[in-house]
Amino acid sequence: MKLYKDYYFHPNHSQRAALAALFVLLFPTFFPNLFGPLGRASPSIFSEWNAPKPRHLHLLEAALSTQSSVEHQIKVWAPLPNQGWKHCPEEPRSASSKPKGSNGYIQVFLDGGLNQQKMGICDAVAVAKILNATLVLPHLEVNPVWQDSSSFEEIFDVDHFLEVLRNEVSIVKELPSEFSWSSREYYATGIRPTRIKTAPVHAPAEWYLENVLPIMQSYGVAAISPFSHRLTFDNLPESIQRLRCKVNFQALAFVPHIRELGETLVNRLRNPPVRIQNAETDSQEGTNDLDKQGAGKFVVLHLRFDKDMAAHSACDFGGGKAEKLALAKYRQVIWQGRVLKSQFSDEELRVQGRCPLTPEEIGLLLAALGFNNSTRLYLASHKVYGGEARISTLRRLFPLLEDKKSLTSAEKRAKVEGKASLLAAVDYYVSMQSDIFISASPGNMHNALVCHRAYMNLKTIRPSMTLLSKLFLNKSMQWSEFQHAVLEGHKNRQGQIKLRKEKQSIYTYPAPDCMCQA
């Protein structure tokens, strides 16, 4: 019996290892919040609460101690020169290209975030034009990531939308009563002959004429779901391309309260409270000259470093085994095994430019481009993976870092708080008013603003992910060498017009489809 007791109460090494493994497996089941997604649950004790130290300390220390020159500041804030492209002349208001009559009603159901939905709205108007159909205001699906149920009317100014397009396409706010059965709920409960689920990605105009028009003519209505990216970018009449541009740049205006909040943020960024200057600082003429170059100006940084992005990339962000465990668990919970850890090593992923830039890395990029610690930086992001601890290095480089919460009261933000699409709309508005926009990683917001700002000839910095990854992997590189490589690699990535190539998106490259040569 004693032997049995000793064996029972003093397990051997293999048993202890088995018990430990079982504990690791069951721990997330009993304490799910510790592994929860940022923004949808409590922060994870295995990732956000254990922010890593700076990974590029030698570059950071050099950036903090290096003074930007006045010449650098003049160049970095200089607006883009005229590039030989302009907005195409407007047709006379009296001229209408809208055909008489209609072949029926067309409905579309749009998923994705704000900018993906904007692209879908532009395509929906174009498809209605192709089919000579009456478009019902697009239905915005609940965002699966941010759980936002905001409707078209809650984001966009409907009256403005209808007025801008009244001579182009017939649009109604809702279906007539005889078609009230054609609802989202109706299509969710079974297979319906009026719902088209087979629209191919980047379908040509002919596909809609052959597959959608007959259904619409038979039933009076046709509903297309899913609809995102369902219209080609190529081989369309110039009038259809121009119509998409008109929707994108003119018809889709945000509702007044979003524009008002955006304007408040812009005014506070351009006209900050007067800081009490240190007498010693005032006596430094060079410092004053530097500050003058950026006075009244600001940069918008779309950080795009949320937990979804970090987990999906399968990259290492310096948090050690705890972070890897948390991100692996997150991948399993959110994507149920559809997104596996990449077969590439972290270094291979970085060389390929597939790892999102961290707040520290985007800060070093900005510093190398010539922005100094008096630069006003507006952070346009929903949630930052790791929270303030992760942002702290960026804030050391740019202490005048602002966001919606630092610039406005909770009362001012009440109508948009907790609604990801409305918050993104505010950030989009502020981004369009900024002197310079930069996004840490490509994505729908990045592409939409690259396009819109190119259309307006505004400065937009596009980070070279592959170049920066190689530079950051070189741990012996000195600041002067790093800065020279950054400046050389980004001199043609600051908003210069690039003509759209075949299969490229009209919502990223506005010329030549949306613009005319001067």
PDB file of N, CA and C in Angstrom, residues 26 93 98 166 173 206 218 241 260 297 299 305 346 351 377 388 415 471 475 491 507:
ATOM      1  N   LEU A  26      -6.348  22.452 -21.780  1.00  0.00           N
ATOM      2  CA  LEU A  26      -7.644  22.775 -21.168  1.00  0.00           C
ATOM      3  C   LEU A  26      -7.730  24.196 -20.642  1.00  0.00           C
ATOM      4  N   ARG A  93     -25.504  69.845 -66.474  1.00  0.00           N
ATOM      5  CA  ARG A  93     -26.483  69.276 -65.549  1.00  0.00           C
ATOM      6  C   ARG A  93     -27.782  68.892 -66.246  1.00  0.00           C
ATOM      7  N   LYS A  98     -29.714  58.819 -68.454  1.00  0.00           N
ATOM      8  CA  LYS A  98     -30.564  57.775 -67.886  1.00  0.00           C
ATOM      9  C   LYS A  98     -31.639  57.386 -68.899  1.00  0.00           C
ATOM     10  N   ARG A 166     -28.962  61.339 -60.164  1.00  0.00           N
ATOM     11  CA  ARG A 166     -30.341  61.333 -60.667  1.00  0.00           C
ATOM     12  C   ARG A 166     -30.414  61.321 -62.188  1.00  0.00           C
ATOM     13  N   LYS A 173     -35.066  54.144 -52.491  1.00  0.00           N
ATOM     14  CA  LYS A 173     -34.644  53.830 -51.126  1.00  0.00           C
ATOM     15  C   LYS A 173     -35.094  52.444 -50.705  1.00  0.00           C
ATOM     16  N   GLU A 206     -21.214  41.313 -70.059  1.00  0.00           N
ATOM     17  CA  GLU A 206     -22.018  40.326 -70.782  1.00  0.00           C
ATOM     18  C   GLU A 206     -22.611  39.286 -69.834  1.00  0.00           C
ATOM     19  N   SER A 218     -38.230  38.368 -65.725  1.00  0.00           N
ATOM     20  CA  SER A 218     -39.255  37.364 -65.392  1.00  0.00           C
ATOM     21  C   SER A 218     -39.971  37.673 -64.087  1.00  0.00           C
ATOM     22  N   GLN A 241     -17.094  53.194 -66.722  1.00  0.00           N
ATOM     23  CA  GLN A 241     -15.948  53.471 -65.858  1.00  0.00           C
ATOM     24  C   GLN A 241     -16.080  54.852 -65.209  1.00  0.00           C
ATOM     25  N   GLU A 260     -19.017  66.536 -39.512  1.00  0.00           N
ATOM     26  CA  GLU A 260     -18.816  67.536 -38.448  1.00  0.00           C
ATOM     27  C   GLU A 260     -17.764  67.072 -37.446  1.00  0.00           C
ATOM     28  N   LYS A 297       0.203  71.783 -39.919  1.00  0.00           N
ATOM     29  CA  LYS A 297       0.112  70.607 -40.779  1.00  0.00           C
ATOM     30  C   LYS A 297       0.067  69.340 -39.925  1.00  0.00           C
ATOM     31  N   VAL A 299       0.042  64.699 -40.194  1.00  0.00           N
ATOM     32  CA  VAL A 299       0.136  63.430 -40.923  1.00  0.00           C
ATOM     33  C   VAL A 299      -0.899  62.478 -40.348  1.00  0.00           C
ATOM     34  N   PHE A 305      -2.470  47.574 -37.463  1.00  0.00           N
ATOM     35  CA  PHE A 305      -1.760  46.548 -36.712  1.00  0.00           C
ATOM     36  C   PHE A 305      -2.700  46.031 -35.630  1.00  0.00           C
ATOM     37  N   ASP A 346       9.932  33.054 -40.220  1.00  0.00           N
ATOM     38  CA  ASP A 346       9.647  34.474 -40.015  1.00  0.00           C
ATOM     39  C   ASP A 346      10.513  35.341 -40.926  1.00  0.00           C
ATOM     40  N   VAL A 351      11.158  38.900 -45.728  1.00  0.00           N
ATOM     41  CA  VAL A 351      11.823  39.195 -47.003  1.00  0.00           C
ATOM     42  C   VAL A 351      10.784  39.332 -48.122  1.00  0.00           C
ATOM     43  N   LEU A 377       0.849  63.854 -35.427  1.00  0.00           N
ATOM     44  CA  LEU A 377       0.524  62.568 -36.038  1.00  0.00           C
ATOM     45  C   LEU A 377      -0.846  62.124 -35.540  1.00  0.00           C
ATOM     46  N   GLU A 388      -1.510  50.370 -25.713  1.00  0.00           N
ATOM     47  CA  GLU A 388      -0.592  51.484 -25.479  1.00  0.00           C
ATOM     48  C   GLU A 388       0.842  51.018 -25.293  1.00  0.00           C
ATOM     49  N   LYS A 415     -22.227  59.402 -31.145  1.00  0.00           N
ATOM     50  CA  LYS A 415     -22.958  58.818 -32.280  1.00  0.00           C
ATOM     51  C   LYS A 415     -22.149  57.773 -33.053  1.00  0.00           C
ATOM     52  N   LEU A 471      15.828  45.874 -44.547  1.00  0.00           N
ATOM     53  CA  LEU A 471      16.596  46.817 -43.728  1.00  0.00           C
ATOM     54  C   LEU A 471      16.500  46.460 -42.255  1.00  0.00           C
ATOM     55  N   LYS A 475      20.752  43.826 -38.576  1.00  0.00           N
ATOM     56  CA  LYS A 475      20.896  44.345 -37.208  1.00  0.00           C
ATOM     57  C   LYS A 475      22.146  45.212 -37.028  1.00  0.00           C
ATOM     58  N   LYS A 491      11.339  57.738 -52.712  1.00  0.00           N
ATOM     59  CA  LYS A 491      11.213  59.030 -53.396  1.00  0.00           C
ATOM     60  C   LYS A 491      10.159  58.993 -54.495  1.00  0.00           C
ATOM     61  N   TYR A 507     -10.271  51.250 -58.173  1.00  0.00           N
ATOM     62  CA  TYR A 507     -10.408  51.856 -56.847  1.00  0.00           C
ATOM     63  C   TYR A 507      -9.058  52.020 -56.147  1.00  0.00           C
TER      64      TYR A 507
END
